[in-house]
mmCIF file of C-alpha atoms in Angstrom:
data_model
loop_
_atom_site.group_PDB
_atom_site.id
_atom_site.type_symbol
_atom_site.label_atom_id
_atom_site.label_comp_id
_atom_site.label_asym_id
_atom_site.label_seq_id
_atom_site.Cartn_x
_atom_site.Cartn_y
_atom_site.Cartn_z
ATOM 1 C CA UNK A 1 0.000 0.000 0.000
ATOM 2 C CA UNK A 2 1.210 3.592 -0.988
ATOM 3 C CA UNK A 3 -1.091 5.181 0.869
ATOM 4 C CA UNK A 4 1.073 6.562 4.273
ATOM 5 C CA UNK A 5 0.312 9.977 4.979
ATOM 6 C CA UNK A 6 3.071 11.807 5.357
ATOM 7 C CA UNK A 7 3.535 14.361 8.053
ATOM 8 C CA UNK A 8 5.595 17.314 9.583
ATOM 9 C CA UNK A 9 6.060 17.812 13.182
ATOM 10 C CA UNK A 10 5.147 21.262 13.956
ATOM 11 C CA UNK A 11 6.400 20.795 17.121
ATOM 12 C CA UNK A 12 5.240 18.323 20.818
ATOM 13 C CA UNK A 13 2.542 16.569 19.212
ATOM 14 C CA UNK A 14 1.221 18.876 17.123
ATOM 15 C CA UNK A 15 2.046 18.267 13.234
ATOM 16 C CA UNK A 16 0.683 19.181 9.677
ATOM 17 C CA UNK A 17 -0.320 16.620 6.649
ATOM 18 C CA UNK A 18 1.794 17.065 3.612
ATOM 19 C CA UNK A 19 0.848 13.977 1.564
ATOM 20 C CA UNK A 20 -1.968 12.243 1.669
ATOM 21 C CA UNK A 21 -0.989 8.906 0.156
ATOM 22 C CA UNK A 22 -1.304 7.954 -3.391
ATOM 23 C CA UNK A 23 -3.787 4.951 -4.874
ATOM 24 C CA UNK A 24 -2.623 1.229 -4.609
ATOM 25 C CA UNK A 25 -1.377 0.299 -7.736
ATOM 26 C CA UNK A 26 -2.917 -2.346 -9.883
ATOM 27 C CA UNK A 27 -6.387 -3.357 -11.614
ATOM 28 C CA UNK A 28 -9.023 -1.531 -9.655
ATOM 29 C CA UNK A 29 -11.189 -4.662 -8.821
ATOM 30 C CA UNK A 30 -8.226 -6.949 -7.961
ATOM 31 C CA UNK A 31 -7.089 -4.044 -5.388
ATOM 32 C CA UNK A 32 -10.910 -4.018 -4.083
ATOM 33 C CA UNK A 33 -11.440 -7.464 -3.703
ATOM 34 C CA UNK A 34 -7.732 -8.030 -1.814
ATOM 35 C CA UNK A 35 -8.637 -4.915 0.309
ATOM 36 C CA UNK A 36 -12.316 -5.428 1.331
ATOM 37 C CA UNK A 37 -11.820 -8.354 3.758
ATOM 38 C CA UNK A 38 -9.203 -6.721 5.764
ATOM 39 C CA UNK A 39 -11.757 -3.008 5.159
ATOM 40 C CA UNK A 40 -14.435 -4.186 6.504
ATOM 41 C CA UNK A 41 -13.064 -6.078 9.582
ATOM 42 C CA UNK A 42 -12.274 -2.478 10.832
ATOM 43 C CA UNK A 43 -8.621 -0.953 9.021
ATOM 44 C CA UNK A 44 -9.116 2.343 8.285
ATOM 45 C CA UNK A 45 -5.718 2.114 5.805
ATOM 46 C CA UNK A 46 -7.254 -0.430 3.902
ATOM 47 C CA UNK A 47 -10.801 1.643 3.472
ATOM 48 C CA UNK A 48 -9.065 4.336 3.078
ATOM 49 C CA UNK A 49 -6.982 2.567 0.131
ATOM 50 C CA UNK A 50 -10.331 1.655 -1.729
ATOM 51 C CA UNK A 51 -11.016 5.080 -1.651
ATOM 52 C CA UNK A 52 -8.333 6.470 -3.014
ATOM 53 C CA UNK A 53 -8.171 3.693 -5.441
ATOM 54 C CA UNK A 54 -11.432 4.770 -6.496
ATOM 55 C CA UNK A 55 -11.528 8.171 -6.378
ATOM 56 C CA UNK A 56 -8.312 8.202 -8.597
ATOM 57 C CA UNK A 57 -10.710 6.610 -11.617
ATOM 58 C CA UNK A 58 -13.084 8.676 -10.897
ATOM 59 C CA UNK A 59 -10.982 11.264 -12.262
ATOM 60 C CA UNK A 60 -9.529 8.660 -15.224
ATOM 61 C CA UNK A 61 -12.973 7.731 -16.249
ATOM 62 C CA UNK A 62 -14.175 10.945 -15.976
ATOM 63 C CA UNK A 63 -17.230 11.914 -18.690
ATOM 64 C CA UNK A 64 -16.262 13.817 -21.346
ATOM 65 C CA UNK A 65 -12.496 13.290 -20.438
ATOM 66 C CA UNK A 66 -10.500 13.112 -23.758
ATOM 67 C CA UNK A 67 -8.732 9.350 -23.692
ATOM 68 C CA UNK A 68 -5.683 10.685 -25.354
ATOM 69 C CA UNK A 69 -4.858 12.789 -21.898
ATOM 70 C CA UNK A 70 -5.253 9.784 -19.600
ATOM 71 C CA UNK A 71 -2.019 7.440 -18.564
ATOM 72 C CA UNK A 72 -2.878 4.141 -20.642
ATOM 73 C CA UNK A 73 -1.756 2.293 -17.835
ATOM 74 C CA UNK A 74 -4.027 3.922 -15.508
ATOM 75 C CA UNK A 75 -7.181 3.481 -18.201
ATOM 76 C CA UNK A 76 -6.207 0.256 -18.377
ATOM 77 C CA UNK A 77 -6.488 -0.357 -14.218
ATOM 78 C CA UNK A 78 -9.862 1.185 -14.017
ATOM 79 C CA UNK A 79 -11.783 0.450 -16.951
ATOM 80 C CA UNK A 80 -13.653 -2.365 -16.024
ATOM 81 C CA UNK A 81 -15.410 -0.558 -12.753
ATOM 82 C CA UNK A 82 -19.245 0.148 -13.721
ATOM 83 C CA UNK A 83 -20.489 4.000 -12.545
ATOM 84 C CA UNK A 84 -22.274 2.260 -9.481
ATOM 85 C CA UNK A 85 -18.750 0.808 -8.334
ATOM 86 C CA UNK A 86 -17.156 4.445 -8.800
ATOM 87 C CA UNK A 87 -19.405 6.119 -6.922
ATOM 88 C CA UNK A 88 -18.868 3.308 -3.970
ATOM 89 C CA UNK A 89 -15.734 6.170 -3.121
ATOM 90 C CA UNK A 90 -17.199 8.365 -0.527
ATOM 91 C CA UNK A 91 -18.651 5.457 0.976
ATOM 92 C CA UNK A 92 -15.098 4.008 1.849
ATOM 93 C CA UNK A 93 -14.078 7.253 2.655
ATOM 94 C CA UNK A 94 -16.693 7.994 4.974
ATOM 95 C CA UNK A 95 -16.126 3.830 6.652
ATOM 96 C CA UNK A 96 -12.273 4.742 6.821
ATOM 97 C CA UNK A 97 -13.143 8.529 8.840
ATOM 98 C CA UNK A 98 -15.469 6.283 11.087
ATOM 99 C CA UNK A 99 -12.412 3.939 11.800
ATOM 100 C CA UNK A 100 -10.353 6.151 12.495
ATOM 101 C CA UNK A 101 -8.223 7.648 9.660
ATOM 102 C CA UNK A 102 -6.786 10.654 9.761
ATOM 103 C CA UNK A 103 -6.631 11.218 6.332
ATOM 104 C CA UNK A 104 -9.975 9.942 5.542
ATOM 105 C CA UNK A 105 -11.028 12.341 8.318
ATOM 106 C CA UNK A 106 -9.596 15.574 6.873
ATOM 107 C CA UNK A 107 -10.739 14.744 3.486
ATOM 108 C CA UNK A 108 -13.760 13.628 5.118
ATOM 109 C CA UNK A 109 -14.880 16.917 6.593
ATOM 110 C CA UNK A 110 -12.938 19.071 4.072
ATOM 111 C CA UNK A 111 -14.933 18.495 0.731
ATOM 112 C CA UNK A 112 -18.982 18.792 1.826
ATOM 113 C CA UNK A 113 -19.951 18.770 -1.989
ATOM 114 C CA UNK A 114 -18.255 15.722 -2.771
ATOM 115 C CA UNK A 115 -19.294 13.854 0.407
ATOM 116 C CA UNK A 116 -23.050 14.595 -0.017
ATOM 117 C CA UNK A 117 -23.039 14.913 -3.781
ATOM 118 C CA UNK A 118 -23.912 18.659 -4.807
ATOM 119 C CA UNK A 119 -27.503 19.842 -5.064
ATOM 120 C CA UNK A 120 -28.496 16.498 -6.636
ATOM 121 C CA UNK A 121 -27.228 14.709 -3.674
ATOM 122 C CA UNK A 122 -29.251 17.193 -1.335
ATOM 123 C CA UNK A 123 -32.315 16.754 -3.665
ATOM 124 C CA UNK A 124 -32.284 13.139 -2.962
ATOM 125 C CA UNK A 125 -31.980 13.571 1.010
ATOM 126 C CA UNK A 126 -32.120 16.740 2.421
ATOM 127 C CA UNK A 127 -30.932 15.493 5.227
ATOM 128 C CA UNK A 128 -27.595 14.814 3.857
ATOM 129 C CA UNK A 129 -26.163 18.446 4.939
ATOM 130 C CA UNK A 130 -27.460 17.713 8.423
ATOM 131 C CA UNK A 131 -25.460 14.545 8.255
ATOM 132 C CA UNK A 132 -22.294 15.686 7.022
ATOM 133 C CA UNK A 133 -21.874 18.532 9.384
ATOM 134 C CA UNK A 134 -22.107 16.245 12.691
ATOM 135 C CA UNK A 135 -19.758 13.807 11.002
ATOM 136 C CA UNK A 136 -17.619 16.460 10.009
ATOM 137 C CA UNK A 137 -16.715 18.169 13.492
ATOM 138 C CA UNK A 138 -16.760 14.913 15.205
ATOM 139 C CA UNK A 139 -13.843 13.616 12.818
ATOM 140 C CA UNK A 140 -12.061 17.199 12.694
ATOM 141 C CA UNK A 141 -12.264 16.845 16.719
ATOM 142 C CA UNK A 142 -10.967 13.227 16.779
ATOM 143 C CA UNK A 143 -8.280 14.645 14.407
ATOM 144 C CA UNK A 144 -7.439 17.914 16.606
ATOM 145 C CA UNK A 145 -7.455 15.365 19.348
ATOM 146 C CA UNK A 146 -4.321 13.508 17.583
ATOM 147 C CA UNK A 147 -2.101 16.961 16.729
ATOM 148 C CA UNK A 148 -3.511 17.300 13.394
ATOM 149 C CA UNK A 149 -3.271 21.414 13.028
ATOM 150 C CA UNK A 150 -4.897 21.402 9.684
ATOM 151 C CA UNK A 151 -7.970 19.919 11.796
ATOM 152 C CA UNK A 152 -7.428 22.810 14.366
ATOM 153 C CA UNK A 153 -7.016 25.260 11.779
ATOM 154 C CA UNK A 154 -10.635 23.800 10.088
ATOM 155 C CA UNK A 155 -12.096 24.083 13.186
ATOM 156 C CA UNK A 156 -11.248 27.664 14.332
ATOM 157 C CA UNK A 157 -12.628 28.785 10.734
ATOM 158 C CA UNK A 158 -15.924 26.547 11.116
ATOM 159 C CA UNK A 159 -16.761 28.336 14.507
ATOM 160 C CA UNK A 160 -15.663 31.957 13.174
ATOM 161 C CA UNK A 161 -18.065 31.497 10.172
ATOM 162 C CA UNK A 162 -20.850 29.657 11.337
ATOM 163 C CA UNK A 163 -22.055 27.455 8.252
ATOM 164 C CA UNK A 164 -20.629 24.055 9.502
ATOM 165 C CA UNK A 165 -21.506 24.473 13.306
ATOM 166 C CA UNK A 166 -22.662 27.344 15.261
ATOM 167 C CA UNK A 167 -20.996 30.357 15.141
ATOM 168 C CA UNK A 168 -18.998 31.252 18.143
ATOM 169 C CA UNK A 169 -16.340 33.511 18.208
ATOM 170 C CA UNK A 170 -14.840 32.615 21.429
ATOM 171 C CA UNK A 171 -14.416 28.745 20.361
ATOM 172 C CA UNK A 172 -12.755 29.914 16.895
ATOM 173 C CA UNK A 173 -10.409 32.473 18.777
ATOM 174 C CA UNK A 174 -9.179 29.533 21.446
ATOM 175 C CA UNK A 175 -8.415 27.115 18.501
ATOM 176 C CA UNK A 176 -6.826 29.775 16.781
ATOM 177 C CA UNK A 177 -4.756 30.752 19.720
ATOM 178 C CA UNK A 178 -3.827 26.889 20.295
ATOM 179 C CA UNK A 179 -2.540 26.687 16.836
ATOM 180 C CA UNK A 180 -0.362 29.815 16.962
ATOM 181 C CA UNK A 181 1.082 28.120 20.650
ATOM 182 C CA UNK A 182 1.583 25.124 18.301
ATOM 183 C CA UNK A 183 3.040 26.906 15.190
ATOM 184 C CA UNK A 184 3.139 30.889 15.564
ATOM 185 C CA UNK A 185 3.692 31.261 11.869
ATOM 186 C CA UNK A 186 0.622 29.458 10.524
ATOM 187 C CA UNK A 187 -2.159 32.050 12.290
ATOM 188 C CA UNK A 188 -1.302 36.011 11.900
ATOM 189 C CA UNK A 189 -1.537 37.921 14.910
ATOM 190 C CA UNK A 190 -3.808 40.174 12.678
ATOM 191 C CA UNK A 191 -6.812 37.639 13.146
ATOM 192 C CA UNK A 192 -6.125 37.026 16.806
ATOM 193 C CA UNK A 193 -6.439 40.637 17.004
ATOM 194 C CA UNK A 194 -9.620 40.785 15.050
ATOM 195 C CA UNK A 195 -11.495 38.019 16.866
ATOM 196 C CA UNK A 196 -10.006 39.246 20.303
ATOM 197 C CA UNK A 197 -11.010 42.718 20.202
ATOM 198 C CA UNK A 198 -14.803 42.114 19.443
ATOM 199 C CA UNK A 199 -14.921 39.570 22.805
ATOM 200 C CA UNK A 200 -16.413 40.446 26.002
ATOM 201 C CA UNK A 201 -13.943 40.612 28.911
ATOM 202 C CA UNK A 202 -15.765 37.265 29.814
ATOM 203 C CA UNK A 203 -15.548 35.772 26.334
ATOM 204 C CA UNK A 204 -11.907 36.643 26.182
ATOM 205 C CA UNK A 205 -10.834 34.678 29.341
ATOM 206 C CA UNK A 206 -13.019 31.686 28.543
ATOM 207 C CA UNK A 207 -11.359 31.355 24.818
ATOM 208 C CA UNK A 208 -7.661 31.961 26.751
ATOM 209 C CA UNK A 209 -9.105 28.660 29.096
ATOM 210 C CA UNK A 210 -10.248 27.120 26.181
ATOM 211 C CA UNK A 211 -7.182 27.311 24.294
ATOM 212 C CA UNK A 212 -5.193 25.947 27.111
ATOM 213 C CA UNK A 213 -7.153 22.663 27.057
ATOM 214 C CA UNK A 214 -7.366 22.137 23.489
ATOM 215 C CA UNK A 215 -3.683 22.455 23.281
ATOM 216 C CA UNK A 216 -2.908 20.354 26.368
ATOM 217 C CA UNK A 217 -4.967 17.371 24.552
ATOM 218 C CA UNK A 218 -4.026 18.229 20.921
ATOM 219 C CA UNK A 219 -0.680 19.199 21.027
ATOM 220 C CA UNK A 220 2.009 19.491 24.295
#
């Protein structure tokens, strides 16, 4: 399997995802069927393979793609998947987040269109946005959890916006302010600034206490 993230310390725990892995090489359906077994006894890596696997002719088998701009030897490795099998992707990526992956997780949480399929996907269960947004925070927290400061980073920006979960200023500000403990060039002091200076006295200290304990668990 090629599909290792790989990751830079940051520094303690906390670190930053740089690769994601790449596909398993190999037909498409002999890498299913020799991964599926060992996928749905509970490995996240080997979900998380099938997905990438997938996902990766997706893109090869792609409508309207012009053949003479895709690797023959990837064609060749995919062609035999039916649409139905294709679309199987999010579905291991969404088994792989629930076991555990930190990849899957990030991806997870990071592409809401893909994951509940654009407005046709919302058409054909409106709850799906619902759905993804609890899944979503509970894998970028598992992930925060681990030292993963892209899921910190995700996380201070989905409580300063309010669209994924509800807006709260406070929250975004202490994960901000644990990431800059963790890496002081990756948040500007500008934004601290901004966020800070529209707190309450009270809001202030409870983001400071805040920040203290997400950074104890995430990242000393």
């Amino acid at each position: 399997m090629k599909n290792g993230l790989v990751k830079e310390v940051l520094s303690g725990r906390a670190f930053t995802v740089r690769d994601f892995g790449s596909p398993p090489d190999g037909n498409a359906e002999d890498v299913i069927r020799g991964l599926e077994e060992e996928a749905r006894g509970g490995s996240g890596a080997a979900s998380y393979a099938i997905h990438l696997k997938l996902w990766q002719c997706a893109n090869v088998l792609k409508p309207g793609r012009e053949r003479a701009s895709v690797d023959a030897q990837r064609w060749k490795e995919c062609k035999d998947l039916t649409p139905g099998r294709l679309e199987e992707s999010i579905d291991w990526l969404r088994l792989a987040s629930r076991q555990g992956h930190l990849g899957a997780q990030i991806q997870f949480s990071s592409d809401a269109d893909a994951v509940v399929g654009g407005m046709q996907g919302v058409f054909r269960n409106p709850d799906s946005i619902d759905e993804f947004k609890q899944a979503a925070v509970g894998f970028m927290g598992a992930a925060a959890k681990r030292g993963s400061v892209d899921a910190l980073m995700w996380l201070g920006d989905t409580y300063r916006y309010g669209v994924i979960a509800e807006q709260d200023p406070a929250r975004s500000h202490a994960y901000y302010l644990a990431i800059n403990r963790a890496a002081p060039d990756l948040v500007s002091q500008r934004l601290l600034q901004t966020i800070g200076k529209d707190l309450t006295p009270r809001e202030l200290e409870r983001s400071q206490l805040m920040s203290k304990e997400i950074y104890d668990e995430c990242c000393k």
